[in-house]
Amino acid sequence: MSRRVVSLFAALVFTGVVQGAAVARAQSAAPAGIADQVELCSACHGEDGRPVNAETPIIWGQEEYYIYVQMKDIKAGRRASEIMSGVVADLSRDQMRALGKYFSQQPWPRLAFKAQEGDEAVANTMASAGQCAQCHLSGFDGDSRIPRAAGQTDTYLEKTMLDFKYRRRLNAPDKASLLETFSDNDIAAMARYLAALQPH
Amino acid sequence: MNAMRKGIYGFFGTALGAGLSLMLAISANAQEVMNATLYGDMGVVSQDMLNRAGSDGNNFLHTNGNYEQTRYYPARQINASNVSKLRPAWIFQTEIVETMETTPIVVNGVMYVTTAFNHVYALNAATGEQIWHYKHNMGPVTTYCCGPNNRGVAIYNDRVFMGTLDARLVALDAKTGKVLWNKEIADPELGYSETMAPTVANGKVLIGTNGGEYGIRGFVKAYDAANGDLLWTFYTTPENSVGVWATRDATGRDMLRDIAAEKAALAKMGDPYKTLGGGVWQNPAVDLATNRIFFMAGNPSPDLDGSLRPGDNLYTNSLISVDLDTGKYVCHFQYIAHDVWDLDAVSPPVLVDVKDAAGKTVPGVLHAGKTGHVYVHNRDDCSLIRFSEAMVPQENMWVLPTKDGERMLPGANGGVEWSPMAVDANLGLTYAINLHQPMTYHVESTPYPEGKLWLGGAFKVIATEEQWGNVTAVDYNTGKIRWQVKTQQPMIGGVLVTAGGLVFTGEGNGQFKAYDSETGSVLWKFQAGAGVNAPPASYTVDGKQYIVVAAGGNTQLNYKRGNNIMAFTLAE
């Protein structure tokens, strides 16, 4: 436990978000086996589910299986993240599953974000070419292994799609092949469009 | 969710405490009041009824109408001369507004329909009133491809059976919707899921698996309808999946395989059968005379990247026949060896007598491919007798996928997708619905990402090109197209043909249409308000024939979602 806290705090200092961490408290009671972890996650992903900055994704109300799989992938090195890799390094499968379950049960926070004019048209064209709804469902609500993308933080969405495209995020190779066929500008427009969508 | 859990524990608790018979008596009692107000008695569905379904003008007992899967309905009250008077009798709205591919099953005036995410409804088939509603207690892990679909239940005896997105098989009491048993078919974390309707024959519940877009090993399994015990498993990818190094497809076209490179890869990596795919998406046909079943196995995994799976990849992209009692292999026919386009075999096979090459009538099997051909086989040995004219444009076949993408027609959804055909044996015609959806095929080799989608590249719809669909009638004794009607959008769903000379099928734009089965003239249409992308069915209650279809749109082609079950009958 203590080693993990130390490495975590290193990560926090590294990203400059250490301020709130010392007093961070999880809002809803977390199961005993993961209470410490939940508290630490909240330092970045937000005590009320609103991430501390737009580079950090919302995980409250995200799909249970998706959250678990991302932690598993980050731990296995299939998805690179300097910040997150330290966080998950010592987590067991059971802890990761419990964290997935816990965060999936918290309410998804609604961030007010407005897309730019023209984004929707670009996004619609991109969505039909890429058959996005075939997996993400209409409205990008997600299900199980498919993440909810509607209302996610915009900077994170753009970054992670570009990470797919430029092969920094390697845990879903088909997404890389797909996103590679779109321009960076179109991807940015799609990110803004998704961030402004409200999940059902 | 919790209530369902409790229900299962309650079942065992009561059974242990008070004895099984008492428990059954209690649940029957609780239901009695409701039954009294319903049409008919929901009775039991005997094996004999299932066998004779093809001539049963009251019920609709199989996903595809009968064991032969002709989707030919023998009632003719609604027919070519009066179909213009067809009107909605009732509309039932389900709780789930998502993709609908369900075929309603109707027994003695009671209808069983399913929705996305595995809800089941029992409805009064004459009025649309709800009798019961079952929501599957979905596990957190689901790994389906192409939408949270469900294609319906199978019925036998006093129970209905459904496969679930989290790869389970559940048996429900047909009277109450209570869970009788619930078994894991395979581990969903490894990429297995269920969207097909099971088929029940001689007490066995037969079900395949999705997963060709994951590194799974496809199968058909048989479960004991009484208690859910596994009776046999047939793997669609045998331990030796190499085959004969076929270089040409079923129609004789060169598939441009690099056999030397494949042989070298095989020597290095061994037989890839364990993650080779070969999903079975649709119901098997049952040949009662020979006690054999026939089904289609889909694409190899990963879809677009052949470098990781040297060999013919047996028995992917094949028609397969096995023994109903034992699951033992009888014969197969592979359409595309070592497929790298996902132009696989999905639409369910149909058993019908056909003329062989010498003009002799023999027991046959029909299948409509994503390639756009209808294939005609000899039922004895699965061999190919003929293939039809192409029902959609074919261009650039077979160009190999590249990193930047190669255009080829048909696109990877077909031709004919999972949509079942319908056959009128009196006319010698089979009716298929098709897609024309130009795509580019992109390949990129990556190792299997552990239980995740594994396409080995990407399919991309060419946004600037026109898309459309068609309804095609093919003379299966000659392979010639008899008639063809173009539709505004690519077609997905299914077909029903009736003794009244009508072909029913729906479209993504909400149109549900009846065509003259001899000529293809549109005789009737109805705007359903959401995509009609499910196979229609028919039944008769109190002397009135109905046509029923689900209008819920489609995830795969992103057609407008809805939640309606619509039953039509003739206006007074």
XYZ file of C-alpha atoms in Angstrom, chain A residues 21-133:
113
model
C -5.022 15.137 -3.224
C -4.124 15.287 0.448
C -7.671 16.115 1.429
C -9.394 14.151 -1.307
C -12.361 12.126 -0.097
C -14.462 9.848 -2.217
C -18.047 11.111 -2.274
C -19.837 7.770 -2.169
C -18.663 5.045 0.135
C -16.253 2.837 -1.762
C -15.942 -0.879 -0.970
C -13.273 -1.584 1.630
C -10.786 -3.322 -0.675
C -10.451 -0.283 -2.949
C -11.265 2.659 -0.687
C -7.713 4.004 -0.793
C -7.523 3.674 -4.555
C -10.814 5.450 -5.072
C -9.570 8.342 -3.023
C -6.466 8.593 -5.145
C -8.324 8.327 -8.441
C -10.503 11.211 -7.355
C -7.486 13.478 -7.159
C -7.439 13.600 -10.949
C -10.723 12.170 -12.148
C -12.543 14.451 -9.736
C -14.174 14.121 -6.359
C -17.567 14.801 -7.908
C -16.778 13.013 -11.145
C -15.651 16.199 -12.900
C -12.015 15.707 -13.907
C -9.555 18.305 -12.736
C -8.644 19.259 -16.299
C -9.750 18.592 -19.870
C -6.865 16.156 -20.514
C -8.301 13.784 -17.937
C -11.281 11.657 -18.943
C -14.528 11.286 -17.029
C -14.705 7.824 -15.480
C -17.803 8.269 -13.315
C -20.665 6.501 -15.046
C -18.354 5.065 -17.710
C -18.988 1.434 -18.702
C -17.818 -1.071 -16.080
C -16.119 -3.496 -18.423
C -14.456 -0.699 -20.379
C -12.913 0.843 -17.241
C -11.555 -2.535 -16.169
C -10.154 -3.318 -19.609
C -8.385 0.060 -19.853
C -6.653 -0.504 -16.530
C -5.695 -4.007 -17.642
C -4.330 -2.652 -20.940
C -2.417 0.177 -19.323
C -0.893 -2.303 -16.899
C 0.048 -4.638 -19.767
C 1.618 -1.730 -21.666
C -0.806 -1.912 -24.589
C -1.943 1.585 -23.780
C 0.813 3.996 -22.852
C 0.135 6.605 -20.180
C 2.919 7.947 -18.013
C 0.400 9.089 -15.488
C -1.875 6.080 -15.328
C 0.770 3.365 -15.581
C 2.063 4.192 -12.107
C -1.482 4.163 -10.764
C -2.347 0.677 -11.999
C 1.062 -0.984 -11.621
C 0.265 -2.821 -8.393
C -3.455 -3.301 -8.775
C -4.760 -6.867 -8.845
C -7.346 -8.076 -11.337
C -9.953 -8.134 -8.599
C -9.174 -4.581 -7.542
C -9.394 -3.402 -11.141
C -12.718 -5.125 -11.583
C -13.993 -3.638 -8.332
C -12.857 -0.169 -9.409
C -14.618 -0.649 -12.741
C -17.779 -1.590 -10.954
C -17.568 1.216 -8.414
C -16.947 4.014 -10.906
C -19.517 2.713 -13.373
C -22.143 3.075 -10.672
C -21.441 6.766 -10.029
C -23.488 9.321 -11.952
C -21.985 10.673 -15.163
C -21.276 14.390 -14.654
C -22.684 16.716 -17.270
C -20.105 19.247 -18.370
C -21.381 22.159 -20.397
C -19.405 22.196 -23.618
C -20.329 23.827 -26.893
C -19.173 22.605 -30.280
C -18.234 25.009 -33.069
C -20.292 25.767 -36.096
C -19.749 23.144 -38.758
C -18.572 20.444 -36.335
C -21.795 18.504 -36.538
C -21.673 18.233 -40.328
C -18.073 16.979 -40.233
C -18.930 14.539 -37.444
C -21.937 13.155 -39.309
C -19.929 12.531 -42.458
C -17.192 10.906 -40.422
C -19.683 8.803 -38.479
C -21.268 7.356 -41.586
C -17.942 6.644 -43.281
C -16.550 5.058 -40.115
C -19.808 3.310 -39.159
C -19.251 4.632 -35.618
C -22.815 3.873 -34.494
